[in-house]
C-alpha positions as CSV (number, residue, x, y, z in Angstrom):
1,M,0.0,0.4,-0.3
2,K,2.6,3.0,0.6
3,D,5.1,1.0,-2.3
4,L,1.2,2.3,-4.4
5,E,1.1,5.9,-2.3
6,E,4.7,6.9,-3.3
7,R,3.8,6.1,-7.2
8,K,0.9,8.2,-7.0
9,K,3.0,11.0,-5.5
10,Q,5.5,10.2,-8.1
11,R,3.2,9.8,-11.3
12,R,1.7,13.7,-9.8
13,A,4.8,15.3,-9.4
14,V,5.8,14.2,-13.2
15,R,2.1,15.1,-14.2
16,W,2.3,18.9,-12.4
17,D,6.2,19.2,-13.4
18,G,5.6,21.4,-16.3
19,T,7.6,20.3,-18.6
20,P,5.4,19.5,-21.9
21,V,3.6,22.9,-21.1
22,L,7.3,24.6,-21.3
23,V,8.3,23.0,-24.3
24,A,5.0,23.7,-26.1
25,V,5.5,27.4,-25.4
26,V,9.0,27.3,-26.1
27,A,8.4,26.2,-29.2
28,F,5.3,28.0,-30.1
29,C,7.1,31.5,-29.5
30,A,10.0,30.2,-31.9
31,F,7.6,29.3,-34.5
32,F,6.2,32.8,-34.2
33,Y,9.5,34.2,-34.3
34,F,10.6,32.4,-37.5
35,W,6.7,32.6,-39.0
36,T,7.4,36.4,-38.8
37,A,10.7,37.1,-39.8
38,M,10.3,34.6,-42.9
39,R,7.0,36.9,-44.0
40,L,9.7,39.7,-45.0
41,P,11.4,39.2,-48.4
42,G,14.8,37.6,-48.7
43,G,14.1,34.6,-47.8
44,A,16.3,32.7,-45.3
45,F,19.1,32.1,-47.9
46,S,21.4,33.0,-50.2
47,P,24.2,32.4,-52.7
48,Q,25.1,36.4,-52.5
49,P,25.8,38.2,-49.7
50,I,22.6,39.6,-48.4
51,G,21.7,42.6,-46.6
52,Y,24.5,44.9,-44.6
53,Y,25.8,41.9,-42.3
54,G,25.8,39.3,-45.5
55,L,28.3,42.5,-46.8
56,L,30.2,42.3,-43.5
57,T,30.8,39.0,-43.5
58,S,31.9,38.6,-46.9
59,G,34.3,41.7,-46.7
60,F,35.7,39.5,-43.5
61,R,36.3,36.6,-45.8
62,S,38.0,38.4,-48.0
63,G,40.8,39.7,-45.6
64,H,39.5,43.1,-44.9
65,L,37.0,44.7,-42.4
66,H,35.3,47.0,-44.3
67,V,32.4,45.8,-46.2
68,P,32.8,44.8,-50.2
69,I,30.7,48.2,-52.2
70,E,33.0,51.3,-53.1
71,P,31.2,54.4,-52.6
72,H,30.4,56.8,-55.1
73,P,33.1,59.2,-56.0
74,A,30.4,61.5,-56.2
75,L,30.0,60.7,-52.3
76,L,34.3,60.8,-52.1
77,A,34.5,64.1,-53.9
78,L,31.8,66.6,-52.2
79,P,33.6,68.9,-49.9
80,N,32.0,67.2,-46.8
81,P,30.5,63.9,-47.8
82,Y,28.5,63.5,-44.7
83,D,26.7,66.2,-45.4
84,P,23.4,64.9,-45.4
85,V,21.2,66.9,-48.6
86,A,24.4,66.9,-50.6
87,N,25.5,63.0,-50.1
88,A,21.2,62.3,-50.5
89,P,21.4,60.7,-54.1
90,Y,25.0,58.6,-53.3
91,R,25.1,57.6,-49.7
92,V,24.5,53.7,-49.1
93,H,22.3,54.9,-45.5
94,D,23.6,54.2,-42.2
95,M,27.1,53.0,-43.3
96,S,29.7,54.5,-42.2
97,L,32.6,56.2,-44.4
98,W,36.2,56.4,-42.9
99,Q,39.2,56.8,-45.7
100,G,37.1,56.4,-48.8
101,K,35.6,52.8,-47.3
102,Y,32.1,51.9,-46.3
103,Y,31.6,50.3,-42.3
104,L,29.3,49.0,-40.4
105,Y,29.1,51.2,-36.5
106,F,27.8,48.2,-35.1
107,G,30.3,45.3,-33.3
108,P,31.5,42.3,-35.1
109,T,30.0,39.8,-32.9
110,P,26.7,38.5,-34.9
111,V,29.6,38.1,-38.2
112,L,31.7,35.8,-35.8
113,I,29.6,33.4,-33.9
114,W,26.5,33.3,-36.9
115,F,26.7,34.7,-40.4
116,W,30.6,33.5,-40.8
117,P,30.5,30.6,-40.0
118,V,27.3,29.7,-41.4
119,V,28.8,30.1,-44.9
120,A,31.7,28.3,-43.6
121,L,29.6,25.6,-43.3
122,T,26.6,25.6,-45.8
123,G,28.6,28.1,-48.7
124,Y,25.2,30.0,-48.3
125,Y,24.7,33.8,-46.4
126,P,21.8,33.9,-44.0
127,S,19.4,36.6,-44.4
128,E,19.5,38.9,-41.5
129,A,15.7,37.8,-40.3
130,L,17.1,34.8,-40.1
131,A,19.3,35.7,-37.6
132,I,17.1,37.5,-35.7
133,A,14.3,34.3,-35.3
134,V,17.4,32.2,-34.8
135,F,18.7,34.0,-31.9
136,L,15.4,35.3,-30.3
137,S,14.2,31.5,-29.7
138,L,18.0,30.4,-28.5
139,G,17.1,33.9,-26.0
140,L,14.0,31.7,-24.8
141,V,15.0,28.3,-24.7
142,V,18.2,29.7,-22.3
143,A,15.4,32.1,-20.2
144,A,13.3,28.1,-19.7
145,R,16.2,26.8,-18.1
146,L,17.2,29.2,-16.7
147,I,13.2,29.9,-14.6
148,A,13.1,26.1,-14.7
149,G,16.3,25.8,-12.7
150,V,15.4,28.5,-10.5
151,R,12.5,27.2,-9.3
152,K,14.1,24.0,-8.6
153,Q,17.0,25.3,-6.9
154,F,15.3,28.1,-4.9
155,Y,11.3,27.8,-4.7
156,P,10.5,24.4,-5.3
157,S,7.5,25.0,-3.4
158,A,6.4,27.2,-6.0
159,P,3.6,26.1,-8.8
160,A,5.4,24.6,-11.9
161,W,2.3,26.3,-13.9
162,L,4.5,29.3,-12.6
163,V,7.5,28.5,-15.5
164,P,6.2,28.5,-18.4
165,L,3.6,31.3,-17.7
166,G,7.2,32.9,-17.2
167,V,8.4,32.0,-20.5
168,L,5.7,33.0,-22.3
169,V,5.1,36.3,-21.0
170,M,8.9,36.7,-22.4
171,G,8.1,35.3,-25.3
172,L,4.7,37.7,-26.3
173,G,4.8,40.4,-23.8
174,S,8.6,41.0,-24.5
175,P,8.9,43.4,-27.2
176,T,11.3,41.1,-28.9
177,S,8.4,40.0,-31.1
178,V,9.2,43.6,-32.9
179,L,13.0,42.8,-33.7
180,A,11.5,39.6,-35.9
181,Q,8.7,41.8,-37.5
182,A,10.8,44.5,-38.8
183,A,14.0,41.8,-39.0
184,E,16.5,44.8,-40.1
185,F,19.8,45.3,-39.4
186,Y,19.5,47.2,-36.8
187,H,17.8,44.2,-35.2
188,V,20.4,41.7,-35.7
189,P,22.8,43.5,-32.7
190,I,20.0,43.8,-30.3
191,A,18.6,40.1,-30.9
192,V,22.0,38.8,-30.6
193,A,22.6,41.0,-27.2
194,Y,19.9,39.5,-25.5
195,A,20.4,35.6,-26.5
196,L,23.7,36.2,-25.4
197,N,23.0,38.1,-22.5
198,L,20.7,35.0,-21.1
199,V,23.4,32.9,-22.0
200,M,25.4,34.3,-19.3
201,V,22.9,35.4,-16.2
202,W,22.2,31.5,-17.0
203,A,26.0,30.6,-16.4
204,L,26.0,32.8,-13.6
205,F,23.4,30.8,-12.2
206,R,24.9,27.9,-12.1
207,A,28.4,29.2,-11.3
208,Q,26.4,30.0,-7.8
209,I,24.9,26.4,-7.4
210,S,27.7,24.2,-8.3
211,D,30.7,23.9,-6.4
212,H,33.4,22.1,-8.3
213,R,32.7,24.0,-11.6
214,A,31.8,27.1,-10.6
215,A,35.0,28.4,-12.7
216,F,34.1,26.0,-15.1
217,W,30.3,28.2,-15.7
218,L,32.1,31.7,-14.7
219,A,33.9,31.4,-17.5
220,A,31.4,31.1,-19.5
221,A,29.0,33.7,-18.4
222,S,32.4,36.0,-18.9
223,L,32.7,34.6,-22.4
224,A,28.5,35.6,-23.1
225,Y,28.8,39.0,-21.0
226,G,31.8,39.9,-23.5
227,L,30.5,39.0,-26.9
228,A,27.5,40.8,-25.9
229,V,29.2,44.4,-25.9
230,G,30.9,42.8,-29.5
231,A,27.2,43.1,-30.5
232,R,25.8,45.9,-28.2
233,P,28.5,48.0,-26.8
234,N,26.0,49.2,-24.2
235,Y,25.5,46.1,-22.1
236,V,29.3,47.5,-21.4
237,F,28.4,46.9,-17.7
238,T,26.3,44.7,-17.5
239,G,29.4,43.1,-16.1
240,I,28.9,44.0,-12.5
241,A,26.9,41.2,-12.3
242,V,29.5,38.9,-13.0
243,V,31.5,40.9,-10.8
244,L,29.4,40.2,-7.9
245,V,29.2,36.4,-8.2
246,W,32.6,35.6,-8.6
247,V,33.3,37.6,-5.3
248,A,30.9,34.9,-3.8
249,V,32.1,32.3,-5.7
250,I,35.9,33.1,-4.0
251,S,34.6,34.0,-0.7
252,R,32.2,30.6,-0.1
253,K,35.1,28.3,-1.4
254,T,37.9,27.3,2.2
255,G,40.0,24.7,0.1
256,S,40.0,20.8,-0.1
257,S,42.8,18.1,0.2
258,Q,42.2,18.1,-3.6
259,V,41.9,21.9,-4.4
260,P,43.8,24.2,-2.2
261,A,41.7,27.6,-2.1
262,W,44.4,29.8,-3.5
263,R,44.4,27.5,-6.5
264,F,40.3,27.4,-6.4
265,R,40.1,31.6,-5.8
266,L,43.3,32.1,-8.8
267,A,41.4,29.7,-11.0
268,A,38.0,31.3,-10.4
269,T,39.5,34.8,-11.0
270,F,41.4,33.9,-14.5
271,A,37.8,32.5,-15.5
272,A,36.0,35.4,-14.3
273,A,38.0,38.1,-16.0
274,F,40.1,36.3,-19.3
275,P,37.4,35.5,-21.5
276,A,35.7,39.3,-21.3
277,A,39.6,40.6,-21.3
278,I,39.9,39.2,-24.9
279,C,36.7,39.9,-26.3
280,G,37.1,43.5,-25.0
281,G,40.7,43.9,-26.2
282,S,39.6,42.1,-29.2
283,L,36.9,44.9,-29.8
284,M,39.2,47.4,-28.8
285,L,41.5,46.5,-31.6
286,Y,39.0,46.3,-34.2
287,N,37.7,49.9,-33.8
288,W,41.6,50.9,-33.4
289,L,42.1,49.7,-37.5
290,R,39.1,50.6,-38.6
291,F,39.0,54.3,-37.0
292,G,42.2,54.8,-35.4
293,S,40.4,54.6,-32.3
294,V,39.9,52.1,-29.5
295,S,36.5,54.0,-28.9
296,E,34.7,54.8,-31.7
297,F,32.4,52.2,-33.4
298,G,32.2,55.2,-36.7
299,I,28.7,55.9,-35.7
300,H,30.9,59.8,-35.6
301,Y,31.0,58.9,-39.5
302,Q,27.9,57.1,-40.0
303,L,25.8,58.6,-42.8
304,A,22.3,59.4,-41.8
305,G,19.6,61.7,-42.0
306,S,21.9,64.5,-40.3
307,D,25.6,65.2,-39.8
308,Q,26.9,62.4,-37.0
309,Q,30.7,64.1,-36.5
310,A,29.9,66.3,-33.6
311,Y,27.4,63.9,-32.7
312,Q,27.5,63.2,-29.0
313,P,26.2,60.0,-28.3
314,F,25.6,60.4,-24.6
315,V,23.8,63.5,-22.5
316,F,23.2,62.5,-18.6
317,D,20.3,65.0,-18.8
318,N,18.7,62.7,-20.7
319,L,18.4,60.0,-17.4
320,L,14.7,61.0,-16.2
321,P,13.3,61.9,-19.0
322,S,13.8,59.0,-21.1
323,A,13.4,56.6,-17.7
324,A,9.9,57.7,-17.7
325,V,9.4,57.5,-21.1
326,Y,11.1,53.7,-21.2
327,L,10.0,52.6,-17.5
328,W,6.2,54.7,-18.2
329,G,5.8,55.5,-21.5
330,P,2.3,56.1,-22.4
331,G,2.8,54.9,-26.2
332,N,1.2,55.8,-29.2
333,W,-2.4,54.4,-29.4
334,T,-4.5,55.0,-32.4
335,P,-8.0,54.6,-33.4
336,Y,-7.6,52.0,-35.7
337,F,-6.9,47.9,-35.3
338,P,-4.6,47.4,-34.2
339,F,-5.1,50.1,-32.4
340,F,-1.4,50.5,-31.0
341,A,1.2,52.6,-33.4
342,P,3.2,50.5,-35.9
343,A,6.8,49.6,-34.9
344,G,9.0,52.2,-35.1
345,G,6.3,54.5,-32.6
346,A,6.3,55.6,-29.1
347,I,7.2,53.9,-26.9
348,P,4.8,51.4,-24.2
349,G,6.0,52.0,-20.8
350,L,7.4,48.7,-19.5
351,F,5.8,49.6,-15.3
352,R,3.0,50.8,-17.2
353,Y,1.7,47.5,-20.1
354,L,3.8,45.2,-18.7
355,P,3.1,44.3,-14.5
356,W,4.7,41.5,-14.6
357,A,8.1,43.4,-14.1
358,W,6.5,44.4,-10.6
359,L,6.6,40.8,-9.5
360,A,10.4,41.8,-9.1
361,L,9.8,43.4,-5.8
362,G,9.1,39.4,-4.6
363,A,12.6,38.3,-5.6
364,L,14.3,41.7,-4.5
365,L,12.2,41.6,-1.2
366,A,14.1,37.8,-0.4
367,I,10.2,36.7,-0.4
368,G,9.5,32.9,-0.2
369,Q,9.2,29.4,1.6
370,P,11.6,29.7,4.8
371,A,15.2,27.3,3.6
372,A,18.5,27.1,4.4
373,A,21.0,30.3,5.3
374,H,23.1,29.0,2.0
375,V,19.7,28.6,-0.5
376,R,18.5,31.6,0.7
377,G,22.3,33.7,0.1
378,H,21.5,31.8,-3.2
379,R,18.0,33.4,-3.9
380,T,19.2,37.0,-2.7
381,L,22.5,37.3,-4.8
382,F,20.9,36.4,-7.9
383,A,18.1,38.6,-7.9
384,W,20.1,41.4,-7.2
385,S,22.7,40.4,-9.7
386,L,19.9,39.9,-12.3
387,L,18.7,43.6,-10.8
388,A,22.8,44.9,-11.4
389,V,21.8,43.6,-15.6
390,A,18.6,45.4,-15.6
391,L,19.3,48.8,-14.1
392,T,23.4,49.0,-16.0
393,N,21.7,48.8,-19.1
394,L,18.7,50.9,-18.4
395,V,20.7,53.5,-17.4
396,V,23.2,53.5,-20.3
397,L,20.2,53.7,-22.7
398,C,18.5,56.5,-20.8
399,V,21.7,58.7,-20.9
400,F,22.0,58.3,-24.6
401,S,20.8,60.7,-26.5
402,G,18.4,59.0,-29.0
403,I,15.2,57.3,-27.5
404,N,13.8,54.0,-29.8
405,E,11.6,51.5,-29.5
406,R,13.8,49.2,-30.3
407,Y,16.0,49.4,-27.7
408,A,13.0,48.5,-25.0
409,S,14.2,44.9,-26.2
410,D,17.7,45.6,-24.3
411,I,15.8,47.2,-21.4
412,H,12.9,45.1,-21.1
413,P,14.0,41.4,-20.7
414,S,15.9,41.1,-18.1
415,W,13.1,43.1,-16.0
416,L,10.8,40.7,-16.6
417,L,13.3,37.7,-15.9
418,L,13.2,39.1,-12.9
419,G,9.7,39.8,-12.4
420,G,9.1,36.2,-13.2
421,V,11.8,35.4,-10.4
422,G,9.4,37.5,-7.7
423,A,6.6,35.2,-8.9
424,L,8.1,32.2,-8.0
425,A,9.0,33.6,-4.6
426,V,6.1,35.7,-4.1
427,M,4.1,32.0,-5.0
428,S,6.7,29.8,-2.6
429,S,5.5,32.3,0.4
430,Q,3.4,30.6,3.3
431,W,1.2,33.6,3.5
432,P,-2.5,32.7,4.1
433,V,-3.7,34.6,1.0
434,R,-1.5,32.6,-0.8
435,R,-4.5,31.2,-3.0
436,S,-5.5,34.9,-3.9
437,L,-2.1,35.6,-4.6
438,Q,-2.5,32.7,-6.7
439,W,-5.4,34.5,-8.8
440,L,-3.7,38.3,-8.8
441,V,-0.2,36.9,-10.4
442,S,-1.7,34.4,-12.7
443,S,-4.2,37.7,-13.8
444,I,-0.9,40.2,-14.4
445,G,0.4,37.3,-16.1
446,V,-2.3,36.9,-18.8
447,Y,-2.5,40.7,-18.9
448,T,0.8,41.1,-19.8
449,I,0.7,38.8,-22.4
450,L,-2.5,40.4,-23.9
451,A,-0.6,43.9,-23.5
452,G,2.4,42.6,-25.7
453,V,0.0,41.2,-28.5
454,A,-2.0,44.6,-28.2
455,T,1.3,46.4,-28.5
456,F,3.7,44.3,-30.3
457,Y,2.3,40.9,-32.2
458,T,-0.7,42.8,-33.7
459,R,1.6,45.0,-35.6
460,L,2.2,42.4,-38.1
461,T,1.8,43.9,-41.4
462,P,-0.7,42.1,-43.0
463,R,0.0,40.5,-46.4
464,Q,-2.6,40.8,-49.5
465,G,-5.8,39.1,-49.1
466,E,-5.0,39.5,-45.3
467,E,-7.2,43.1,-44.8
468,T,-10.2,41.2,-44.7
469,W,-10.0,40.5,-40.8
470,A,-7.9,44.0,-39.9
471,R,-11.0,46.2,-42.2
472,A,-12.9,44.7,-39.7
473,M,-11.6,45.9,-36.3
474,N,-11.6,49.0,-37.8
475,W,-15.8,49.3,-38.7
476,P,-16.2,50.5,-35.2
477,T,-13.7,52.9,-35.5
478,H,-15.3,54.2,-39.2
479,L,-18.8,54.1,-37.7
480,W,-17.9,56.2,-34.8
481,E,-16.0,58.6,-37.2
482,Q,-19.2,59.1,-39.2
483,A,-21.3,59.5,-36.1
484,V,-20.2,62.4,-34.8
485,G,-18.6,63.7,-38.1
486,I,-14.7,62.9,-38.0
487,E,-13.1,64.3,-41.4
488,R,-9.4,62.1,-42.7
489,G,-9.4,63.9,-45.4
490,A,-7.1,67.2,-46.4
491,L,-5.6,69.7,-44.0
492,W,-6.6,72.8,-43.8
493,M,-5.6,75.6,-42.2
494,D,-6.3,79.8,-42.1
495,V,-3.1,81.4,-40.9
496,E,-2.1,84.7,-40.1
497,L,1.5,85.4,-40.6
498,P,3.9,87.6,-38.4
499,I,5.4,90.9,-39.2
500,N,9.0,91.6,-39.2
501,R,9.9,87.6,-39.1
502,P,13.9,87.0,-39.3
503,L,14.6,85.7,-42.7
504,D,17.0,83.3,-41.3
505,R,14.6,80.9,-39.9
506,L,11.8,78.5,-40.8
507,D,8.0,78.7,-39.4
508,P,6.4,75.0,-38.2
509,L,2.7,74.7,-39.8
510,F,2.2,71.0,-38.6
511,E,4.2,67.7,-38.6
512,T,3.5,64.7,-38.3
513,G,5.5,61.1,-37.3
514,R,6.3,59.0,-34.0
515,T,9.9,59.5,-33.9
516,G,12.8,62.0,-34.4
517,D,14.3,60.1,-37.5
518,Q,10.2,58.5,-39.2
519,R,8.6,62.3,-38.8
520,D,7.5,64.3,-41.8
521,W,6.5,68.1,-41.3
522,L,5.6,71.4,-43.0
523,H,7.7,74.6,-42.7
524,L,6.7,78.1,-44.4
525,E,10.3,80.1,-45.4
526,Y,10.5,84.2,-45.5
527,T,12.2,84.7,-48.3
528,A,11.0,88.5,-47.8
529,E,8.8,90.4,-45.8
530,D,6.3,90.5,-48.6
531,R,7.4,86.2,-50.3
532,A,7.9,83.0,-48.9
533,R,7.6,79.6,-49.9
534,V,6.6,76.0,-48.0
535,G,9.5,73.0,-47.7
536,F,8.4,70.1,-47.0
537,F,10.6,67.7,-45.0
538,H,10.7,64.1,-45.3
539,A,12.9,62.2,-42.6
540,G,16.7,60.7,-44.5
541,L,15.8,62.8,-47.5
542,G,15.9,66.7,-47.2
543,V,13.6,69.5,-47.6
544,L,11.1,69.3,-51.1
545,T,10.9,73.2,-51.1
546,S,8.0,75.1,-53.6
547,D,8.4,77.8,-55.9
548,E,8.0,81.1,-54.0
549,F,4.5,83.3,-53.9
550,A,3.5,86.3,-52.8
551,I,2.4,87.2,-49.3
552,P,-0.8,88.8,-49.1
553,V,-1.5,92.3,-47.6
554,D,-3.6,91.6,-44.5
555,R,-0.7,88.6,-44.3
556,R,-3.9,85.2,-43.9
557,L,-3.1,81.8,-45.6
558,V,-5.3,79.2,-46.5
559,V,-3.0,76.4,-46.6
560,E,-4.5,73.0,-48.5
561,V,-2.2,69.9,-47.4
562,Q,-2.8,66.3,-48.8
563,C,0.5,64.1,-47.9
564,G,0.4,60.1,-46.9
565,S,0.9,60.9,-43.3
566,L,-2.6,62.6,-42.7
567,L,-4.1,58.9,-44.1
568,P,-5.6,56.2,-42.5
569,P,-4.5,52.9,-43.0
570,F,-5.4,50.2,-45.8
571,A,-7.9,48.7,-44.1
572,H,-9.7,51.2,-43.3
573,P,-13.5,51.1,-44.4
574,A,-13.5,54.0,-46.7
575,F,-10.9,52.2,-48.9
576,S,-12.5,48.9,-49.2
577,G,-13.0,49.5,-52.8
578,L,-9.3,50.2,-53.8
579,S,-6.7,47.5,-54.4
580,R,-3.4,47.7,-52.3
581,R,-2.0,49.6,-55.6
582,D,-4.1,52.3,-55.7
583,Y,-3.9,53.1,-52.1
584,D,-0.1,53.5,-52.3
585,A,-0.7,55.5,-55.1
586,L,-3.0,57.8,-52.8
587,R,-0.3,57.5,-50.4
588,R,2.2,59.3,-52.3
589,N,0.6,62.1,-53.3
590,L,1.8,65.3,-51.9
591,S,-0.2,68.5,-52.2
592,V,0.3,71.8,-50.9
593,K,-1.9,74.9,-51.5
594,V,-1.2,78.4,-51.0
595,N,-5.0,80.7,-51.6
596,G,-6.6,77.4,-53.6
597,V,-2.8,77.3,-56.0
598,E,-0.8,74.5,-56.1
599,V,3.0,75.7,-55.2
600,L,4.1,71.7,-54.3
601,R,3.6,68.5,-55.9
602,T,5.4,64.9,-55.9
603,F,5.1,61.9,-55.0
604,L,6.8,60.6,-51.7
605,D,6.3,58.4,-49.6
606,C,5.7,59.9,-45.9
607,Y,6.4,57.7,-42.7
608,E,3.1,56.0,-41.2
609,A,1.3,58.2,-38.9
610,S,-1.8,57.8,-36.8
611,P,-4.7,61.3,-35.6
612,N,-2.7,61.3,-32.4
613,D,0.8,62.1,-34.1
614,L,-0.4,64.8,-35.4
615,R,1.0,68.5,-34.1
616,L,-0.8,71.8,-35.3
617,G,2.0,74.8,-35.2
618,G,4.7,73.1,-33.4
619,R,7.3,69.9,-33.6
620,G,7.8,67.0,-31.4
621,W,11.7,67.2,-32.1
622,L,13.8,70.7,-32.2
623,G,16.8,70.8,-34.5
624,D,17.3,71.7,-38.1
625,G,16.8,75.5,-38.1
626,V,13.0,75.2,-37.7
627,G,10.8,76.7,-34.5
628,E,9.4,75.4,-31.9
629,T,6.4,76.8,-32.6
630,F,4.5,79.1,-35.4
631,S,5.2,82.4,-34.7
632,G,2.0,83.7,-36.4
633,K,-1.3,82.5,-35.7
634,I,-3.3,79.4,-36.3
635,L,-7.0,81.1,-36.6
636,S,-8.5,77.7,-37.9
637,A,-7.8,74.2,-39.3
638,R,-10.1,71.5,-39.8
639,R,-9.6,67.4,-41.7
640,L,-11.6,67.9,-44.8
641,P,-13.5,65.0,-46.3
642,L,-11.3,62.2,-47.7
643,N,-11.5,61.8,-50.9
644,V,-10.8,58.7,-52.1
645,A,-11.5,59.1,-56.0
646,A,-8.0,61.8,-56.1
647,L,-6.2,59.3,-56.7
648,P,-2.5,61.0,-58.4
649,E,-3.2,60.1,-62.8
650,R,-1.2,57.6,-64.2
651,V,1.3,59.2,-66.7
652,L,2.4,55.6,-68.1
653,A,-1.0,54.3,-69.9
654,E,0.9,51.5,-72.3
655,R,4.1,50.2,-72.3
656,T,6.4,52.9,-74.4
657,P,9.2,55.5,-73.1
658,I,7.4,58.3,-71.7
659,D,8.2,61.5,-73.6
660,L,8.4,64.6,-71.2
661,E,8.5,68.8,-71.5
662,I,10.5,69.8,-68.6
663,Q,11.3,73.2,-67.3
664,F,13.9,72.9,-64.6
665,P,14.4,76.1,-62.3
666,W,17.2,78.3,-61.4
667,G,19.2,78.2,-58.4
668,R,18.5,75.1,-57.5
669,T,22.3,74.2,-57.0
670,G,22.5,71.5,-54.1
671,A,18.9,70.6,-54.4
672,V,17.7,67.0,-55.6
673,E,14.7,66.5,-57.1
674,P,12.2,63.3,-58.1
675,L,11.5,63.0,-61.3
676,L,9.6,59.5,-62.3
677,A,8.8,57.2,-59.0
678,S,7.3,52.8,-60.7
679,G,6.6,50.4,-58.5
680,E,5.1,50.1,-55.2
681,A,6.6,50.7,-51.4
682,F,9.8,48.8,-50.8
683,S,10.2,47.7,-54.5
684,G,9.9,50.6,-56.8
685,D,12.4,52.6,-58.9
686,L,13.3,56.4,-59.1
687,L,14.5,59.0,-61.1
688,Y,16.0,62.1,-59.7
689,V,17.5,65.3,-60.8
690,S,20.2,66.8,-58.7
691,Y,21.3,70.8,-59.2
692,E,25.1,71.3,-59.8
693,E,26.6,75.1,-60.0
694,D,26.3,77.1,-62.8
695,N,22.8,76.1,-64.4
696,H,24.3,71.8,-64.5
697,I,22.1,69.0,-63.8
698,R,22.9,65.1,-63.8
699,F,20.2,62.4,-63.6
700,G,19.8,59.7,-60.8
701,F,18.2,56.4,-60.9
702,D,17.5,54.5,-57.8
703,H,16.6,51.0,-57.4
704,Y,14.8,50.3,-53.9
705,G,18.0,49.1,-51.9
706,S,20.9,48.2,-54.5
707,G,21.0,52.5,-55.4
708,G,22.1,53.1,-59.4
709,P,23.4,55.4,-62.0
710,R,24.2,59.3,-62.1
711,S,24.4,60.6,-65.5
712,L,26.9,63.1,-66.8
713,A,26.0,66.8,-65.6
714,Y,24.3,68.6,-68.6
715,R,23.9,72.5,-69.1
716,Y,20.5,73.7,-69.1
717,D,18.5,76.7,-69.5
718,P,15.9,77.8,-66.8
719,K,14.1,79.9,-69.4
720,N,13.0,77.1,-72.1
721,F,11.4,73.6,-71.7
722,H,13.7,70.6,-72.2
723,R,12.7,67.0,-74.1
724,L,13.6,64.4,-71.5
725,V,12.5,60.5,-73.1
726,V,12.2,58.0,-70.2
727,W,12.4,54.6,-70.6
728,F,12.7,51.8,-67.6
729,G,12.7,48.4,-67.4
730,S,10.7,47.9,-65.1
731,W,7.5,48.8,-67.8
732,A,8.6,46.3,-70.1
733,E,6.1,43.2,-70.9
734,P,6.9,40.7,-68.2
735,E,8.5,37.0,-69.6
736,S,5.9,34.4,-70.1
């Protein structure tokens, strides 16, 4: 009878161990990462280098540190090749230019531990999307092992279901899922550092609970830490956790007949320091060989939408404002599905939207079932080591001069992991209200997962044919807009201009966009007391300016603007009768009218924005010679009815060359303007013109993602029309 009861207990223990559920959770989240990343164009492998990291891998394999792209000769000939306006037609965006070569301003770890080994083994270059999915999945596997190990060693009385719940929170509640959804080269080092940081924490946990193999696990933690810094330098101070565990390890070991204490401490010290020192020294050598400085990663030589040469990466005055954003930011809710801003939007604050992180207090306050002294010591050391990882990374990114949503993937996971440990601590306590705590903790976990799904998972851009469900979700909003008379068409503004406005300052009329590097704005430029022109700024491109116009005597202007950032998403019911192609054409249509006369008309793909992103008479991000607020008066402003039928005229009616008569303007030296665009978003071609001194122009062709050639310089007469015949290969009949 006793044996039967014992076997029943063993079966119950196996049944409630939670391992099958844990495996299913990890598999589901990994499937989600791969499915999300593989939705993007490019596939998983290519025989040729793909993406920035593929190019860097190719450079390493060829025996040099720069990418195998030759900078355009016109770029190198510029007086200041880092001028974002002058280099716009020639630059490879966000690469670093140094002594005639292109480099990546990121660390080399992703190439060394993934891209290069995969190419060496298979002969094929893995895509950046695949790399992100692999390392996100690896990180989640390590997190699962870690949470399960912490429960087993420190909180064995905690319910087993907390382990898969904590892993699911990290898998779907964390912003790391955004990395797979965009899968750009910016996200690769973040995903790699995320996984390596978890490996470091796991190795430190094993070092704590190991006696004879503590030095081995310290070495593993040190190596993971060094490699993480080689991917993302903002992890540099997370090494404090290694120091804390190293001190604890050498303090508790008193030696034995086989291994004297001094030898063990020496081995542990060498293990904790040497791998990280090798990684750090190699990283400094890497920077010195590239840029002649051990601390320069190339960010000051980056070709971006602004000149980076005088860029200050760290501003300590940013600490508290940035911390408020990352920890308590209100996010950016929109009236349209998925009801939260897409990637690149305002950051959803950790403690506001992901309350699982609040449970970290349970671990830090040493809540839990009474245990032996050494177990309590391990609990406390692990919790505070993990806090050191979370806090140091947060501080570094808060003093960084820029705030970006993808940085939340550096910050949030450690706090959510600490929250998972806190949940184990709370649920292993002997408090009388334990059953109520069970409901509370599980509810917090479910809420965090749902919040993560709402703010991150649902941002996936629907593929063609998948908009039906999104449009159905937008119908209530559409009906509400109709009921209260909300319009989503062009922006109409009646403004009164100031008197004696300084001519060297630009006056903002409105701005859209969610971040400093993803925004559009319209401003007024006063060329004389009675004359002005408008300029439309698109981050990363520069300013498109209109012809001058006279300012009326009463200094009143009626401005009407139609641009893509003012439009609702394609899944809005108002666009039910439009194809995706027609909607994209409508979004690219930029038109500015002043007092009924169209002064600016072109095609421009504005950044995504929601109605909440519209700022009238001001700007959310300052600089670039534009005032903080409009110096005149906005007498009234309203949105006009949405004119779905106002599609831009299709220039190409049949597959023949286009014959244009163009009058090029005078006095546009240094400007770059589009002439013709074809294709769709992320897969189009552009013909543009750049203006040089003495009325000379060059024509350039840009194939999205690949750049293109430029013509010789031609002299033009601004008083006469010129004939231009254009043919794109993309207009030819497709092969049968």
